[in-house]
Amino acid sequence: MTILTDQSLEFAREHIHKFYDSDFFPKPVEFEALWHQWEEVKKELLSKNVTKFWITPPRVMTIAKPKAGFRVVHQLEPMEAIIYAALACHVATAVEAARVPVDQHIACSYRFQIADGSYFSEGSDWANFTSKTETLAEQFSHVLVTDITDFYNQIYIHRLNNAIETAEPSLKPVADDIEAFLSTINSKSSQGVPVGPAASIVMAEAVLIDVDVFLRDQGIAHTRYVDDIRIFSNSPRTLYQVLERLTLYLYENHRLTLSSEKTMVMDAKEYVQQHIHSTYADEKVELLETLEIFNPYTNEFEEVEVIVDDEEEIQKAQLEAAIEKVINYEHLDLGVARSVIRTARRNKISSIAHYLLDNFEFFVPAVNDVALYLQEVTDTDLAQELLPLFETLVDSEEFDSQLAKFWIEWYVAQHEVYMASPKIRQFVFAGSNIENQALAAITTKNVAWVRNHKAGIYNLGGWARRAVLHSARVLPSDERKHWLKMIMGVSPVVLDRWVAKWVIDTA
């Protein structure tokens, strides 16, 4: 059984602080409470084996896909998020060492190098994947393109255990604990890693180590980016034979299946022309190169260096032109959209806000980036400008999506201008998300809401209970301290006690 190390916990803290706990949800305020008393938190996490911690199922919602359907996404409880990030840190170096060497450009996705809170080495893995595809297309006449169906949710976690042990036999106890941890958060299901935490990327790549070796042993050339596999040969017959063997191997050893809709054999040069160097693809690359560079934490292009002019009006014009191009695509290109929105967010360019809200239905698959952008650029004047749009928007069917509603509630709840609108206030307080109602109560200093909910705090689930504790910062000081100290004395849940202490110390 595994006891987490100081090094892995420090990595987990830096990782979550610098990046995120889940790519699909707002970062919980509980992390501020945990960082506030980190030495005590770390002492608790170092005190016993991983399997001895109380593990609960994650928050689960769906996010719209750009074309159709929904993707299931997860957010772990804050303590579990730290544990999971630390476990991934513990095995990432061994997993990387066991993979096909990076210079072969076979396993192109997410090369691992633990440093400064990041799991990933520098460089554009996607660019390597694209370049290798073009190189192989010059060498071979045909390509087999395929990908694994619903990959993260179908990963057989006992095979993950096997993969980690195979990478480094001394990690067998850690592998056992990772399997037990994932089984517990999956309510004892033997399949699936959470979609959202970056730690799951380490787990997913570990599972595919033997798949890359299997394909290499077939005597054919291939390259892979996560579950997107491209296999090359001068013989279509050979490719169909490999496809059959790969299908059987994935089923027998991993219980994974290939997507029929996304599997095809075609002329290699034609594939490059249609999918890598089409007018749309070239325009997309050109647009991205004017904005951002690739970051493995989003599987897209991220805000590190931007080639934009310093003058604000030129920046605005560039970004407005870019977002108009995005809107004119038949379907939302998530990579381009996120890049444009994040560039505007980093440069605090508020002029694309109207485009996003006027076309909110189109941008729902990127609602997390939309909300984070709006939060970054919103001041009182912009909130006043956007208020009529939000008052119209809150009645729209887009908020039938639980996650879209959650993000927009999270955003509007933090701004007095919106909370002064009866319609938006009703939108937040009539909903089911206590966490966002608590934020709104803090924004509006709604003591009555806090008092009403603190009376029944033990009838609430963990997320809601801690949100009410957080909202106690608006109570009169003597009432706040008396109640929170009582919580610290009687609550059996250590995270509740830490949140209560943080509010007492910082209110």
Coordinates of C-alpha atoms in Angstrom, one line a residue:
M1 CA 0.0 0.0 0.0
T2 CA 1.2 3.5 -0.8
I3 CA 1.9 6.5 1.4
L4 CA 2.1 9.7 -0.7
T5 CA 5.4 11.5 -0.6
D6 CA 6.1 15.1 0.3
Q7 CA 7.5 15.6 -3.2
S8 CA 4.4 14.3 -5.0
L9 CA 2.1 16.3 -2.7
E10 CA 4.1 19.5 -3.4
F11 CA 3.8 18.8 -7.1
A12 CA 0.1 18.3 -6.8
R13 CA -0.4 21.6 -5.0
E14 CA 1.7 23.5 -7.6
H15 CA -0.1 21.7 -10.4
I16 CA -3.6 22.5 -9.2
H17 CA -2.6 26.1 -8.3
K18 CA -1.0 26.8 -11.6
F19 CA -3.4 24.9 -13.9
Y20 CA -6.7 23.3 -12.7
D21 CA -8.2 20.4 -10.9
S22 CA -10.6 19.7 -13.8
D23 CA -10.6 21.3 -17.2
F24 CA -14.4 21.5 -17.3
F25 CA -15.4 23.1 -14.0
P26 CA -14.6 26.2 -12.0
K27 CA -11.8 25.7 -9.6
P28 CA -13.4 25.2 -6.1
V29 CA -12.8 27.7 -3.4
E30 CA -11.9 24.8 -1.1
F31 CA -8.4 24.8 -2.6
E32 CA -7.8 28.3 -1.1
A33 CA -8.7 26.8 2.3
L34 CA -6.3 23.9 1.7
W35 CA -3.4 26.2 0.6
H36 CA -4.1 28.4 3.6
Q37 CA -3.2 25.6 6.0
W38 CA -1.1 23.5 3.7
E39 CA 1.3 22.1 6.3
E40 CA -1.6 20.6 8.3
V41 CA -3.3 19.3 5.1
K42 CA 0.0 17.7 4.0
K43 CA 0.5 16.1 7.4
E44 CA -2.9 14.5 7.1
L45 CA -2.3 13.3 3.6
L46 CA 1.1 11.8 4.7
S47 CA -0.4 10.1 7.7
K48 CA -1.8 6.9 6.2
N49 CA -2.0 4.7 3.1
V50 CA -4.0 6.0 0.2
T51 CA -6.5 3.2 0.5
K52 CA -7.4 4.4 4.1
F53 CA -8.7 7.8 2.9
W54 CA -12.4 8.2 2.6
I55 CA -13.0 8.5 -1.2
T56 CA -16.3 9.7 -2.6
P57 CA -17.6 9.7 -6.2
P58 CA -16.8 12.8 -8.3
R59 CA -19.2 15.5 -9.5
V60 CA -20.4 14.3 -13.0
M61 CA -22.0 16.5 -15.7
T62 CA -22.1 16.6 -19.4
I63 CA -20.8 19.2 -21.8
A64 CA -22.1 19.6 -25.4
K65 CA -19.9 18.4 -28.3
P66 CA -19.5 20.8 -31.2
K67 CA -21.4 18.7 -33.7
A68 CA -23.9 16.6 -31.7
G69 CA -24.2 14.7 -28.4
F70 CA -22.6 15.2 -25.1
R71 CA -19.4 14.3 -23.3
V72 CA -19.4 13.1 -19.7
V73 CA -16.9 15.1 -17.6
H74 CA -15.8 14.9 -14.0
Q75 CA -14.6 17.0 -11.0
L76 CA -13.1 15.1 -8.1
E77 CA -13.6 16.3 -4.5
P78 CA -10.7 18.6 -3.6
M79 CA -8.8 16.2 -1.4
E80 CA -9.2 13.4 -3.9
A81 CA -8.0 15.8 -6.7
I82 CA -4.8 16.3 -4.7
I83 CA -4.4 12.6 -4.1
Y84 CA -5.0 11.7 -7.8
A85 CA -2.5 14.4 -9.0
A86 CA 0.1 13.1 -6.6
L87 CA -0.4 9.5 -7.6
A88 CA 0.0 10.4 -11.3
C89 CA 3.2 12.3 -10.4
H90 CA 4.5 9.2 -8.7
V91 CA 4.2 7.1 -11.8
A92 CA 4.6 9.5 -14.7
T93 CA 8.4 9.3 -15.0
A94 CA 8.3 5.4 -15.2
V95 CA 5.4 5.5 -17.7
E96 CA 7.4 7.9 -19.9
A97 CA 10.5 5.7 -19.8
A98 CA 8.4 2.7 -20.9
R99 CA 6.9 4.4 -24.0
V100 CA 8.2 4.3 -27.5
P101 CA 11.1 6.8 -27.6
V102 CA 10.0 10.3 -28.5
D103 CA 12.3 10.6 -31.5
Q104 CA 10.4 7.9 -33.3
H105 CA 7.3 10.1 -33.4
I106 CA 5.0 7.1 -32.8
A107 CA 3.4 8.0 -29.4
C108 CA 3.2 11.7 -30.2
S109 CA 0.7 12.8 -27.5
Y110 CA 1.7 14.1 -24.1
R111 CA 5.3 13.3 -23.4
F112 CA 5.9 13.5 -19.7
Q113 CA 8.5 15.4 -17.7
I114 CA 7.7 16.3 -14.1
A115 CA 8.7 19.9 -13.4
D116 CA 7.2 23.1 -12.0
G117 CA 3.8 21.7 -11.4
S118 CA 3.5 20.3 -15.0
Y119 CA 3.3 16.7 -16.1
F120 CA 4.4 17.6 -19.7
S121 CA 7.6 18.3 -21.6
E122 CA 7.8 21.4 -23.7
G123 CA 7.1 21.3 -27.4
S124 CA 4.1 20.8 -29.7
D125 CA 3.1 17.1 -29.7
W126 CA 0.3 17.8 -32.1
A127 CA 2.8 19.4 -34.6
N128 CA 5.0 16.3 -34.3
F129 CA 1.9 14.1 -35.0
T130 CA 1.0 16.1 -38.1
S131 CA 4.5 16.2 -39.3
K132 CA 5.0 12.5 -38.9
T133 CA 1.7 11.9 -40.8
E134 CA 2.9 14.0 -43.7
T135 CA 6.3 12.2 -43.7
L136 CA 4.7 8.8 -43.8
A137 CA 2.2 9.9 -46.4
E138 CA 5.2 10.6 -48.7
Q139 CA 6.6 7.2 -48.1
F140 CA 3.5 5.0 -48.4
S141 CA 0.5 5.0 -50.7
H142 CA -2.3 4.4 -48.2
V143 CA -3.3 5.2 -44.7
L144 CA -5.7 3.6 -42.2
V145 CA -7.2 6.2 -39.9
T146 CA -9.1 5.1 -36.8
D147 CA -9.7 6.0 -33.2
I148 CA -10.9 4.4 -30.0
T149 CA -14.5 4.9 -29.0
D150 CA -15.2 6.8 -25.8
F151 CA -11.6 6.1 -24.7
Y152 CA -11.3 7.6 -21.2
N153 CA -14.6 6.2 -20.1
Q154 CA -13.8 2.7 -21.4
I155 CA -10.3 2.2 -20.0
Y156 CA -10.2 -1.1 -18.1
I157 CA -8.5 0.0 -14.8
H158 CA -7.0 -3.4 -14.1
R159 CA -5.1 -3.2 -17.4
L160 CA -3.9 0.3 -16.2
N161 CA -2.6 -1.4 -13.1
N162 CA -0.8 -4.0 -15.3
A163 CA 0.7 -1.2 -17.5
I164 CA 2.2 0.7 -14.6
E165 CA 3.7 -2.5 -13.1
T166 CA 5.1 -3.5 -16.5
A167 CA 6.7 0.0 -16.8
E168 CA 8.3 -0.3 -13.4
P169 CA 7.8 -3.5 -11.3
S170 CA 8.6 -1.6 -8.1
L171 CA 5.5 0.5 -8.6
K172 CA 3.2 -2.5 -8.2
P173 CA 1.9 -1.2 -4.8
V174 CA 1.2 2.2 -6.3
A175 CA -0.5 0.6 -9.3
D176 CA -2.7 -1.4 -6.9
D177 CA -3.7 1.7 -5.1
I178 CA -4.4 3.6 -8.3
E179 CA -6.8 0.8 -9.3
A180 CA -8.5 0.8 -5.9
F181 CA -8.8 4.6 -6.0
L182 CA -10.3 4.7 -9.5
S183 CA -12.6 1.8 -8.7
T184 CA -13.9 3.7 -5.6
I185 CA -14.6 6.9 -7.4
N186 CA -16.3 4.9 -10.1
S187 CA -18.6 3.3 -7.5
K188 CA -16.7 0.0 -8.0
S189 CA -17.0 0.0 -11.8
S190 CA -13.9 -1.6 -13.4
Q191 CA -13.9 0.8 -16.3
G192 CA -13.1 4.5 -16.8
V193 CA -10.8 7.3 -15.7
P194 CA -12.2 10.7 -14.8
V195 CA -12.4 13.1 -17.8
G196 CA -11.1 16.5 -16.7
P197 CA -8.1 16.0 -14.4
A198 CA -4.7 16.2 -16.2
A199 CA -3.6 13.2 -14.1
S200 CA -5.9 11.0 -16.3
I201 CA -3.7 11.8 -19.3
V202 CA -0.9 10.0 -17.6
M203 CA -3.1 7.0 -17.0
A204 CA -4.5 7.0 -20.5
E205 CA -1.0 7.0 -22.1
A206 CA 0.1 4.2 -19.8
V207 CA -2.7 2.0 -21.1
L208 CA -1.6 2.5 -24.7
I209 CA 2.1 1.6 -24.3
D210 CA 1.5 -2.0 -25.3
V211 CA -0.8 -0.9 -28.2
D212 CA 2.0 1.1 -29.8
V213 CA 4.3 -1.9 -29.3
F214 CA 1.7 -4.3 -30.9
L215 CA 1.4 -2.1 -33.9
R216 CA 5.1 -1.7 -34.3
D217 CA 5.5 -5.5 -34.2
Q218 CA 3.1 -5.8 -37.1
G219 CA 5.9 -4.5 -39.3
I220 CA 4.0 -1.4 -40.4
A221 CA 4.5 2.3 -39.8
H222 CA 2.1 4.2 -37.5
T223 CA 1.8 7.3 -35.5
R224 CA -0.7 8.1 -32.7
Y225 CA -2.1 11.1 -30.8
V226 CA -4.1 9.8 -27.8
D227 CA -6.8 7.6 -29.3
D228 CA -6.3 8.9 -32.9
I229 CA -4.2 6.3 -34.8
R230 CA -2.8 6.6 -38.3
I231 CA -1.3 3.4 -39.9
F232 CA 0.5 3.5 -43.3
S233 CA 1.3 0.8 -46.0
N234 CA 1.6 0.5 -49.7
S235 CA -1.1 -2.2 -49.5
P236 CA -4.7 -1.5 -48.6
R237 CA -5.1 -5.3 -48.1
T238 CA -2.3 -5.2 -45.4
L239 CA -4.1 -2.3 -43.7
Y240 CA -7.4 -4.2 -43.5
Q241 CA -5.5 -7.1 -42.0
V242 CA -3.8 -4.9 -39.4
L243 CA -7.2 -3.3 -38.6
E244 CA -8.7 -6.7 -37.9
R245 CA -5.8 -7.8 -35.7
L246 CA -5.8 -4.4 -33.9
T247 CA -9.6 -4.7 -33.3
L248 CA -9.2 -8.1 -31.8
Y249 CA -6.1 -7.1 -29.7
L250 CA -7.9 -4.1 -28.2
Y251 CA -11.0 -6.1 -27.3
E252 CA -9.2 -9.1 -25.8
N253 CA -6.6 -7.2 -23.8
H254 CA -8.3 -3.8 -23.0
R255 CA -12.0 -4.3 -23.8
L256 CA -11.7 -1.3 -26.1
T257 CA -13.4 -0.8 -29.5
L258 CA -12.6 1.2 -32.6
S259 CA -15.1 3.8 -33.9
S260 CA -16.7 2.5 -37.1
E261 CA -17.7 6.0 -38.2
K262 CA -14.1 7.3 -37.9
T263 CA -12.3 4.3 -39.4
M264 CA -11.3 4.4 -43.1
V265 CA -8.6 3.3 -45.5
M266 CA -7.7 5.9 -48.2
D267 CA -5.0 7.3 -50.4
A268 CA -2.4 8.8 -48.1
K269 CA -1.7 11.9 -50.1
E270 CA -5.4 12.5 -50.6
Y271 CA -5.9 12.2 -46.8
V272 CA -3.2 14.8 -46.2
Q273 CA -4.7 17.1 -48.8
Q274 CA -8.3 16.8 -47.4
H275 CA -7.6 16.7 -43.7
I276 CA -4.3 18.4 -43.1
H277 CA -3.9 20.9 -46.0
S278 CA -7.4 21.7 -46.9
T279 CA -8.3 25.3 -47.3
Y280 CA -10.1 25.1 -43.9
A281 CA -7.2 23.4 -42.2
D282 CA -4.6 25.8 -43.6
E283 CA -6.7 28.8 -42.5
K284 CA -7.1 27.3 -39.1
V285 CA -3.3 26.8 -38.7
E286 CA -2.6 30.4 -39.9
L287 CA -5.2 31.8 -37.5
L288 CA -3.8 29.8 -34.6
E289 CA -0.2 30.8 -35.4
T290 CA -1.3 34.5 -35.0
L291 CA -2.7 33.8 -31.6
E292 CA -1.1 31.2 -29.4
I293 CA 1.2 28.1 -29.1
F294 CA 0.2 24.6 -28.1
N295 CA -0.3 23.6 -24.5
P296 CA -0.9 20.0 -23.6
Y297 CA -3.0 21.0 -20.6
T298 CA -5.9 21.8 -22.9
N299 CA -5.1 19.6 -25.9
E300 CA -5.4 22.8 -27.8
F301 CA -3.4 26.0 -28.2
E302 CA -2.6 28.0 -25.1
E303 CA -1.8 31.4 -23.9
V304 CA 2.0 31.6 -23.7
E305 CA 3.3 33.8 -26.5
V306 CA 1.1 35.8 -28.7
I307 CA 2.0 37.6 -31.9
V308 CA -0.3 40.5 -31.8
D309 CA 0.4 44.2 -32.1
D310 CA 0.7 46.2 -28.9
E311 CA -1.9 48.8 -29.9
E312 CA -5.2 48.0 -28.3
E313 CA -7.3 48.9 -31.3
I314 CA -5.3 46.6 -33.6
Q315 CA -5.6 43.8 -31.0
K316 CA -9.4 44.3 -30.9
A317 CA -9.7 44.2 -34.7
Q318 CA -7.6 41.1 -35.0
L319 CA -9.6 39.2 -32.3
E320 CA -13.0 40.4 -33.6
A321 CA -12.0 39.2 -37.1
A322 CA -10.9 35.9 -35.7
I323 CA -14.1 35.3 -33.7
E324 CA -16.2 36.2 -36.8
K325 CA -14.3 33.5 -38.7
V326 CA -15.0 31.0 -36.0
I327 CA -18.7 31.9 -36.0
N328 CA -18.8 31.4 -39.8
Y329 CA -17.6 27.8 -39.6
E330 CA -20.4 25.2 -40.0
H331 CA -19.6 23.7 -36.6
L332 CA -17.6 25.1 -33.7
D333 CA -13.9 24.4 -34.0
L334 CA -13.2 24.0 -30.3
G335 CA -9.4 24.4 -30.7
V336 CA -9.7 27.7 -32.6
A337 CA -12.5 29.0 -30.5
R338 CA -10.6 28.3 -27.2
S339 CA -7.5 30.0 -28.7
V340 CA -9.3 33.1 -29.7
I341 CA -11.1 33.4 -26.4
R342 CA -8.0 32.7 -24.3
T343 CA -6.0 35.3 -26.2
A344 CA -8.7 37.9 -25.6
R345 CA -8.8 36.8 -21.9
R346 CA -5.1 37.2 -21.4
N347 CA -5.0 40.5 -23.1
K348 CA -8.2 41.7 -21.4
I349 CA -9.8 42.5 -24.7
S350 CA -13.5 42.8 -23.9
S351 CA -14.8 43.5 -27.4
I352 CA -15.6 39.9 -28.3
A353 CA -18.0 39.5 -25.3
H354 CA -21.0 40.6 -27.4
Y355 CA -20.1 38.1 -30.2
L356 CA -20.0 35.2 -27.6
L357 CA -23.3 36.1 -26.0
D358 CA -25.1 36.9 -29.3
N359 CA -24.0 33.4 -30.5
F360 CA -24.1 31.7 -27.2
E361 CA -25.8 28.5 -28.6
F362 CA -22.8 28.1 -31.0
F363 CA -20.3 28.5 -28.2
V364 CA -21.9 26.2 -25.5
P365 CA -19.2 23.5 -26.1
A366 CA -16.6 26.1 -25.0
V367 CA -18.8 27.5 -22.1
N368 CA -16.0 27.1 -19.6
D369 CA -13.7 29.3 -21.6
V370 CA -16.5 31.8 -22.3
A371 CA -17.2 32.1 -18.5
L372 CA -13.6 32.4 -17.5
Y373 CA -13.0 35.1 -20.2
L374 CA -16.0 37.1 -19.1
Q375 CA -14.9 36.9 -15.5
E376 CA -11.5 38.2 -16.4
V377 CA -12.7 41.2 -18.5
T378 CA -15.8 42.2 -16.7
D379 CA -16.0 45.5 -14.9
T380 CA -19.1 47.5 -13.9
D381 CA -19.4 49.2 -17.3
L382 CA -19.2 46.0 -19.2
A383 CA -21.6 44.3 -16.9
Q384 CA -24.1 47.1 -17.5
E385 CA -23.6 46.6 -21.3
L386 CA -24.1 42.9 -21.1
L387 CA -27.0 42.9 -18.7
P388 CA -29.8 43.0 -21.3
L389 CA -28.2 40.1 -23.2
F390 CA -28.0 38.0 -20.1
E391 CA -31.6 38.9 -19.1
T392 CA -32.7 37.5 -22.5
L393 CA -30.3 34.6 -22.4
V394 CA -31.3 33.1 -19.1
D395 CA -34.6 31.9 -20.7
S396 CA -32.9 30.1 -23.5
E397 CA -32.8 26.3 -23.9
E398 CA -29.0 26.3 -23.7
F399 CA -29.4 26.3 -20.0
D400 CA -31.1 22.9 -20.1
S401 CA -27.5 21.9 -20.1
Q402 CA -26.5 21.5 -16.5
L403 CA -22.9 22.5 -17.0
A404 CA -23.7 25.5 -19.2
K405 CA -26.0 26.7 -16.4
F406 CA -23.5 26.0 -13.7
W407 CA -20.8 28.1 -15.4
I408 CA -23.0 31.1 -16.2
E409 CA -24.4 31.0 -12.7
W410 CA -20.9 31.0 -11.4
Y411 CA -20.0 34.1 -13.5
V412 CA -23.1 36.2 -12.9
A413 CA -23.2 35.4 -9.2
Q414 CA -19.9 37.2 -8.6
H415 CA -21.1 40.6 -10.0
E416 CA -23.4 43.1 -8.2
V417 CA -24.8 44.5 -11.5
Y418 CA -26.2 41.2 -12.5
M419 CA -27.4 40.3 -9.0
A420 CA -29.4 43.6 -8.9
S421 CA -31.5 42.3 -11.8
P422 CA -34.6 40.4 -10.5
K423 CA -34.5 38.1 -13.5
I424 CA -30.9 37.1 -13.1
R425 CA -31.2 36.9 -9.4
Q426 CA -34.1 34.4 -9.8
F427 CA -32.0 32.5 -12.4
V428 CA -29.3 31.8 -9.7
F429 CA -31.4 31.4 -6.6
A430 CA -34.1 29.3 -8.1
G431 CA -31.6 26.8 -9.4
S432 CA -30.2 23.7 -7.7
N433 CA -26.6 24.8 -7.4
I434 CA -26.1 25.8 -3.8
E435 CA -22.4 26.6 -4.6
N436 CA -23.4 29.4 -7.0
Q437 CA -26.1 30.6 -4.7
A438 CA -23.5 30.9 -2.0
L439 CA -21.3 33.1 -4.2
A440 CA -24.3 35.3 -5.0
A441 CA -25.1 35.6 -1.2
I442 CA -21.5 36.7 -0.7
T443 CA -21.7 39.2 -3.6
T444 CA -25.0 40.7 -2.3
K445 CA -24.2 40.3 1.4
N446 CA -27.4 38.2 1.8
V447 CA -27.2 37.4 5.5
A448 CA -30.7 35.9 5.4
W449 CA -29.8 33.3 2.8
V450 CA -26.8 32.2 4.9
R451 CA -28.8 32.0 8.1
N452 CA -31.5 30.0 6.3
H453 CA -29.0 27.5 4.9
K454 CA -26.7 27.2 7.9
A455 CA -29.6 25.8 10.0
G456 CA -29.8 22.8 7.8
I457 CA -26.2 22.4 6.8
Y458 CA -25.9 18.8 7.8
N459 CA -28.7 17.9 5.3
L460 CA -26.5 19.1 2.4
G461 CA -23.9 17.2 0.4
G462 CA -20.2 18.0 0.6
W463 CA -20.0 20.7 -2.2
A464 CA -23.1 22.5 -1.0
R465 CA -22.1 22.2 2.7
R466 CA -18.7 23.8 2.2
A467 CA -20.3 26.5 0.0
V468 CA -22.5 27.5 2.9
L469 CA -19.5 27.5 5.2
H470 CA -17.7 29.8 2.8
S471 CA -20.7 32.2 2.6
A472 CA -20.5 32.7 6.4
R473 CA -18.0 35.4 5.7
V474 CA -20.9 37.8 5.3
L475 CA -22.3 37.1 8.7
P476 CA -21.6 39.6 11.6
S477 CA -18.2 38.7 13.1
D478 CA -19.4 37.3 16.4
E479 CA -22.1 35.2 14.8
R480 CA -19.7 33.9 12.2
K481 CA -16.9 33.0 14.6
H482 CA -19.3 31.3 17.0
W483 CA -20.9 29.1 14.3
L484 CA -17.7 28.2 12.5
K485 CA -15.8 27.4 15.7
M486 CA -18.7 25.1 16.6
I487 CA -18.3 23.4 13.1
M488 CA -14.6 23.0 13.7
G489 CA -15.4 21.3 17.0
V490 CA -18.1 18.9 16.0
S491 CA -17.7 18.2 12.2
P492 CA -16.4 14.7 11.5
V493 CA -15.3 15.9 8.0
V494 CA -11.7 17.3 8.1
L495 CA -12.2 19.4 4.9
D496 CA -15.3 21.1 6.5
R497 CA -13.1 22.0 9.5
W498 CA -10.4 23.4 7.3
V499 CA -12.8 25.5 5.3
A500 CA -14.3 26.9 8.5
K501 CA -10.9 27.8 9.9
W502 CA -10.0 29.5 6.6
V503 CA -13.1 31.6 6.6
I504 CA -12.5 32.6 10.3
D505 CA -8.9 33.6 9.4
T506 CA -9.7 35.5 6.2
A507 CA -13.2 37.0 6.5

